[in-house]
Amino acid sequence: MKFSCMIWPHSGNTVEPVVRLAQTAEECGFETVYVGDSQMIWNDVWITLAACAVATTRVRLGTGVTNAVTRHPAVTVNAAITLNMLSGGRAVLGVGAGDSAVRTAGLSPAKLGPLRERLSFMQALLRGEEVDALPWGADAREGTWGQESRVQVIGAQEWGDLPVQLACMGPKSVAAAGEICDGVIVDGHMGGNAEGVRKTVEVATDAAVKAGRDTSNFRFIAAIDAAIDDDRATALDKVRPTAARNIARKPWLPDTLGVEHADVVKAVSESYKFYQHLDLTAKHRELIPDEVAMKCCIAGTPDDCVRKGIELRDAGINEISIFITSQDEAGSSNTLRRFADEVFPKLA
């Protein structure tokens, strides 16, 4: 079992809190530090990761996650290669269809077909291959002077060897992760749901095997909101804002969260504000009851967190990634240390 964390680099803060949290994670033995990407509400992910790279020596560093909508995939590939070079080979590229980053910019998440095409394009560039140019936006037209039809990223041959992981929940996108990626990040409510995780592992594994791939090093990552306290109620209060984002705008969730929580799903979906995405002061946090927080998150007493971790491990997860925020550096640092000391040793 591997252990990692995902940090939200909230705007309004400097980069330093994220850097210090990355250093704390490294000190505590975490394998990977991921940083979120949402350009309208958070600090820039690549600059933040670069700052973390020069301040750490061992921990892997990656996007948790970026998307294939707000930047041309070639731009993302070049950023990942540069981070890999700067960090001495410690970069990881986490990609998703797009959530707050695209919604707050007035865009829509990528559909599976374009997402799959862009992932394949990025992986080919990372391998140093010359590939057909990827049409992009309104300016993608033929016949422009100097326009290249075949493209490659210089430098990929030396620094392009890095894992690509897809954050997703639906069975078709999970299958795509198994076929063409190096890992699947089970995010949102599904990341805390053992039965949902088990199905995800099965779908990704079956797809990988059918594609003739070796699954021995494939990552099954549960990305999950986390809080730990000797008082369960205190811990649950801390994760209500992040639990809300797990169920926002997901009308199918009562099927897995429980029909008794259908009213909660509806209320959160109608009131969720993406400009308050993962904000600890967001009003929508008040809509989350204890039962929903417990189902969506790894939160509570140390024993509560160990029980949830065991459920995820037994469902097939081989990496648990806990969410923390630079909005509360002291609290996040405490979360890292307590999980490292009181939870993870019992899951290894």
PDB file of C-alpha atoms in Angstrom, residues 152-280:
ATOM      1  CA  GLN A 152       6.771  16.164 -31.132  1.00  0.00           C
ATOM      2  CA  VAL A 153       8.099  17.563 -27.840  1.00  0.00           C
ATOM      3  CA  ILE A 154      11.857  18.031 -27.788  1.00  0.00           C
ATOM      4  CA  GLY A 155      13.222  16.713 -24.519  1.00  0.00           C
ATOM      5  CA  ALA A 156      10.705  13.909 -24.120  1.00  0.00           C
ATOM      6  CA  GLN A 157      13.262  11.259 -24.998  1.00  0.00           C
ATOM      7  CA  GLU A 158      15.195  12.017 -21.811  1.00  0.00           C
ATOM      8  CA  TRP A 159      12.512  13.173 -19.361  1.00  0.00           C
ATOM      9  CA  GLY A 160       9.195  11.920 -20.751  1.00  0.00           C
ATOM     10  CA  ASP A 161       9.186   8.624 -18.854  1.00  0.00           C
ATOM     11  CA  LEU A 162       6.568   9.341 -16.193  1.00  0.00           C
ATOM     12  CA  PRO A 163       3.261   7.759 -15.143  1.00  0.00           C
ATOM     13  CA  VAL A 164      -0.083   9.046 -16.421  1.00  0.00           C
ATOM     14  CA  GLN A 165      -3.109   8.493 -14.174  1.00  0.00           C
ATOM     15  CA  LEU A 166      -6.753   9.167 -15.017  1.00  0.00           C
ATOM     16  CA  ALA A 167      -9.249  10.478 -12.452  1.00  0.00           C
ATOM     17  CA  CYS A 168     -12.691   9.114 -13.263  1.00  0.00           C
ATOM     18  CA  MET A 169     -15.779   7.330 -11.944  1.00  0.00           C
ATOM     19  CA  GLY A 170     -17.888   6.032 -14.842  1.00  0.00           C
ATOM     20  CA  PRO A 171     -17.288   2.484 -16.133  1.00  0.00           C
ATOM     21  CA  LYS A 172     -16.337   3.576 -19.664  1.00  0.00           C
ATOM     22  CA  SER A 173     -13.723   6.057 -18.498  1.00  0.00           C
ATOM     23  CA  VAL A 174     -12.436   3.556 -15.920  1.00  0.00           C
ATOM     24  CA  ALA A 175     -12.039   1.022 -18.734  1.00  0.00           C
ATOM     25  CA  ALA A 176     -10.135   3.625 -20.759  1.00  0.00           C
ATOM     26  CA  ALA A 177      -7.799   4.133 -17.805  1.00  0.00           C
ATOM     27  CA  GLY A 178      -7.143   0.405 -17.691  1.00  0.00           C
ATOM     28  CA  GLU A 179      -6.454   0.269 -21.416  1.00  0.00           C
ATOM     29  CA  ILE A 180      -4.120   3.237 -21.867  1.00  0.00           C
ATOM     30  CA  CYS A 181      -3.064   4.738 -18.504  1.00  0.00           C
ATOM     31  CA  ASP A 182      -0.781   3.755 -15.640  1.00  0.00           C
ATOM     32  CA  GLY A 183      -3.360   4.213 -12.924  1.00  0.00           C
ATOM     33  CA  VAL A 184      -6.928   5.168 -12.102  1.00  0.00           C
ATOM     34  CA  ILE A 185      -7.800   7.780  -9.487  1.00  0.00           C
ATOM     35  CA  VAL A 186     -11.150   6.965  -7.897  1.00  0.00           C
ATOM     36  CA  ASP A 187     -12.327  10.386  -6.823  1.00  0.00           C
ATOM     37  CA  GLY A 188     -15.367  11.878  -5.179  1.00  0.00           C
ATOM     38  CA  HIS A 189     -17.952   9.778  -3.372  1.00  0.00           C
ATOM     39  CA  MET A 190     -16.698   6.632  -5.118  1.00  0.00           C
ATOM     40  CA  GLY A 191     -13.273   7.059  -3.542  1.00  0.00           C
ATOM     41  CA  GLY A 192     -14.795   6.436  -0.134  1.00  0.00           C
ATOM     42  CA  ASN A 193     -17.202   3.710  -1.188  1.00  0.00           C
ATOM     43  CA  ALA A 194     -15.723   0.220  -0.869  1.00  0.00           C
ATOM     44  CA  GLU A 195     -18.244  -1.401  -3.199  1.00  0.00           C
ATOM     45  CA  GLY A 196     -17.774   1.298  -5.827  1.00  0.00           C
ATOM     46  CA  VAL A 197     -14.014   0.933  -5.509  1.00  0.00           C
ATOM     47  CA  ARG A 198     -14.259  -2.837  -5.936  1.00  0.00           C
ATOM     48  CA  LYS A 199     -16.211  -2.442  -9.172  1.00  0.00           C
ATOM     49  CA  THR A 200     -13.735   0.156 -10.421  1.00  0.00           C
ATOM     50  CA  VAL A 201     -10.803  -2.166  -9.778  1.00  0.00           C
ATOM     51  CA  GLU A 202     -12.564  -4.991 -11.618  1.00  0.00           C
ATOM     52  CA  VAL A 203     -13.444  -2.863 -14.654  1.00  0.00           C
ATOM     53  CA  ALA A 204      -9.966  -1.334 -14.970  1.00  0.00           C
ATOM     54  CA  THR A 205      -8.246  -4.689 -14.507  1.00  0.00           C
ATOM     55  CA  ASP A 206     -10.445  -6.436 -17.075  1.00  0.00           C
ATOM     56  CA  ALA A 207      -9.823  -3.656 -19.605  1.00  0.00           C
ATOM     57  CA  ALA A 208      -6.069  -3.771 -19.028  1.00  0.00           C
ATOM     58  CA  VAL A 209      -5.941  -7.550 -19.413  1.00  0.00           C
ATOM     59  CA  LYS A 210      -7.982  -7.426 -22.624  1.00  0.00           C
ATOM     60  CA  ALA A 211      -5.542  -4.820 -23.945  1.00  0.00           C
ATOM     61  CA  GLY A 212      -2.670  -7.195 -23.190  1.00  0.00           C
ATOM     62  CA  ARG A 213      -1.195  -4.980 -20.492  1.00  0.00           C
ATOM     63  CA  ASP A 214       0.750  -5.969 -17.384  1.00  0.00           C
ATOM     64  CA  THR A 215      -1.267  -4.852 -14.344  1.00  0.00           C
ATOM     65  CA  SER A 216       1.362  -5.628 -11.696  1.00  0.00           C
ATOM     66  CA  ASN A 217       2.376  -1.960 -11.384  1.00  0.00           C
ATOM     67  CA  PHE A 218      -1.021  -0.419 -12.129  1.00  0.00           C
ATOM     68  CA  ARG A 219      -2.154   2.116  -9.509  1.00  0.00           C
ATOM     69  CA  PHE A 220      -5.640   1.943  -8.019  1.00  0.00           C
ATOM     70  CA  ILE A 221      -5.823   5.221  -6.111  1.00  0.00           C
ATOM     71  CA  ALA A 222      -8.569   6.244  -3.708  1.00  0.00           C
ATOM     72  CA  ALA A 223      -8.521  10.047  -3.576  1.00  0.00           C
ATOM     73  CA  ILE A 224     -10.518  10.871  -0.489  1.00  0.00           C
ATOM     74  CA  ASP A 225     -11.303  13.803   1.773  1.00  0.00           C
ATOM     75  CA  ALA A 226      -9.746  13.310   5.185  1.00  0.00           C
ATOM     76  CA  ALA A 227      -9.860  14.582   8.761  1.00  0.00           C
ATOM     77  CA  ILE A 228      -8.780  12.989  12.008  1.00  0.00           C
ATOM     78  CA  ASP A 229      -9.569  13.986  15.564  1.00  0.00           C
ATOM     79  CA  ASP A 230     -10.104  12.246  18.877  1.00  0.00           C
ATOM     80  CA  ASP A 231     -13.612  13.688  18.712  1.00  0.00           C
ATOM     81  CA  ARG A 232     -15.546  12.298  15.738  1.00  0.00           C
ATOM     82  CA  ALA A 233     -17.889  15.278  15.467  1.00  0.00           C
ATOM     83  CA  THR A 234     -14.966  17.681  15.167  1.00  0.00           C
ATOM     84  CA  ALA A 235     -13.435  15.622  12.348  1.00  0.00           C
ATOM     85  CA  LEU A 236     -16.722  15.390  10.452  1.00  0.00           C
ATOM     86  CA  ASP A 237     -17.224  19.150  10.652  1.00  0.00           C
ATOM     87  CA  LYS A 238     -13.862  19.597   8.927  1.00  0.00           C
ATOM     88  CA  VAL A 239     -14.827  17.513   5.888  1.00  0.00           C
ATOM     89  CA  ARG A 240     -18.351  18.808   5.266  1.00  0.00           C
ATOM     90  CA  PRO A 241     -17.228  21.418   2.666  1.00  0.00           C
ATOM     91  CA  THR A 242     -15.240  18.817   0.743  1.00  0.00           C
ATOM     92  CA  ALA A 243     -17.887  16.123   1.141  1.00  0.00           C
ATOM     93  CA  ALA A 244     -20.290  18.514  -0.582  1.00  0.00           C
ATOM     94  CA  ARG A 245     -18.186  18.586  -3.740  1.00  0.00           C
ATOM     95  CA  ASN A 246     -18.400  14.774  -3.863  1.00  0.00           C
ATOM     96  CA  ILE A 247     -22.117  14.845  -4.491  1.00  0.00           C
ATOM     97  CA  ALA A 248     -22.651  18.129  -6.348  1.00  0.00           C
ATOM     98  CA  ARG A 249     -24.379  17.729  -9.707  1.00  0.00           C
ATOM     99  CA  LYS A 250     -24.430  13.924  -9.598  1.00  0.00           C
ATOM    100  CA  PRO A 251     -28.119  12.915  -9.875  1.00  0.00           C
ATOM    101  CA  TRP A 252     -27.228   9.211 -10.024  1.00  0.00           C
ATOM    102  CA  LEU A 253     -25.652   9.260  -6.554  1.00  0.00           C
ATOM    103  CA  PRO A 254     -28.714   8.129  -4.554  1.00  0.00           C
ATOM    104  CA  ASP A 255     -28.202   4.721  -6.163  1.00  0.00           C
ATOM    105  CA  THR A 256     -24.834   4.328  -4.430  1.00  0.00           C
ATOM    106  CA  LEU A 257     -25.032   6.793  -1.542  1.00  0.00           C
ATOM    107  CA  GLY A 258     -28.460   5.492  -0.502  1.00  0.00           C
ATOM    108  CA  VAL A 259     -31.921   6.642  -1.535  1.00  0.00           C
ATOM    109  CA  GLU A 260     -32.432   8.016   1.975  1.00  0.00           C
ATOM    110  CA  HIS A 261     -29.938  10.742   1.053  1.00  0.00           C
ATOM    111  CA  ALA A 262     -31.604  11.735  -2.244  1.00  0.00           C
ATOM    112  CA  ASP A 263     -32.799  15.041  -0.753  1.00  0.00           C
ATOM    113  CA  VAL A 264     -29.230  15.880   0.321  1.00  0.00           C
ATOM    114  CA  VAL A 265     -27.904  15.189  -3.175  1.00  0.00           C
ATOM    115  CA  LYS A 266     -30.608  17.398  -4.696  1.00  0.00           C
ATOM    116  CA  ALA A 267     -30.063  20.256  -2.242  1.00  0.00           C
ATOM    117  CA  VAL A 268     -26.282  20.274  -2.647  1.00  0.00           C
ATOM    118  CA  SER A 269     -26.496  20.046  -6.436  1.00  0.00           C
ATOM    119  CA  GLU A 270     -28.830  23.041  -6.550  1.00  0.00           C
ATOM    120  CA  SER A 271     -26.768  25.227  -4.210  1.00  0.00           C
ATOM    121  CA  TYR A 272     -23.139  24.245  -4.899  1.00  0.00           C
ATOM    122  CA  LYS A 273     -20.963  27.163  -6.005  1.00  0.00           C
ATOM    123  CA  PHE A 274     -17.799  26.236  -7.894  1.00  0.00           C
ATOM    124  CA  TYR A 275     -16.211  29.557  -6.988  1.00  0.00           C
ATOM    125  CA  GLN A 276     -16.390  28.218  -3.415  1.00  0.00           C
ATOM    126  CA  HIS A 277     -15.098  24.806  -4.496  1.00  0.00           C
ATOM    127  CA  LEU A 278     -13.419  23.087  -1.507  1.00  0.00           C
ATOM    128  CA  ASP A 279     -13.556  26.322   0.468  1.00  0.00           C
ATOM    129  CA  LEU A 280     -13.730  25.592   4.188  1.00  0.00           C
TER     130      LEU A 280
END
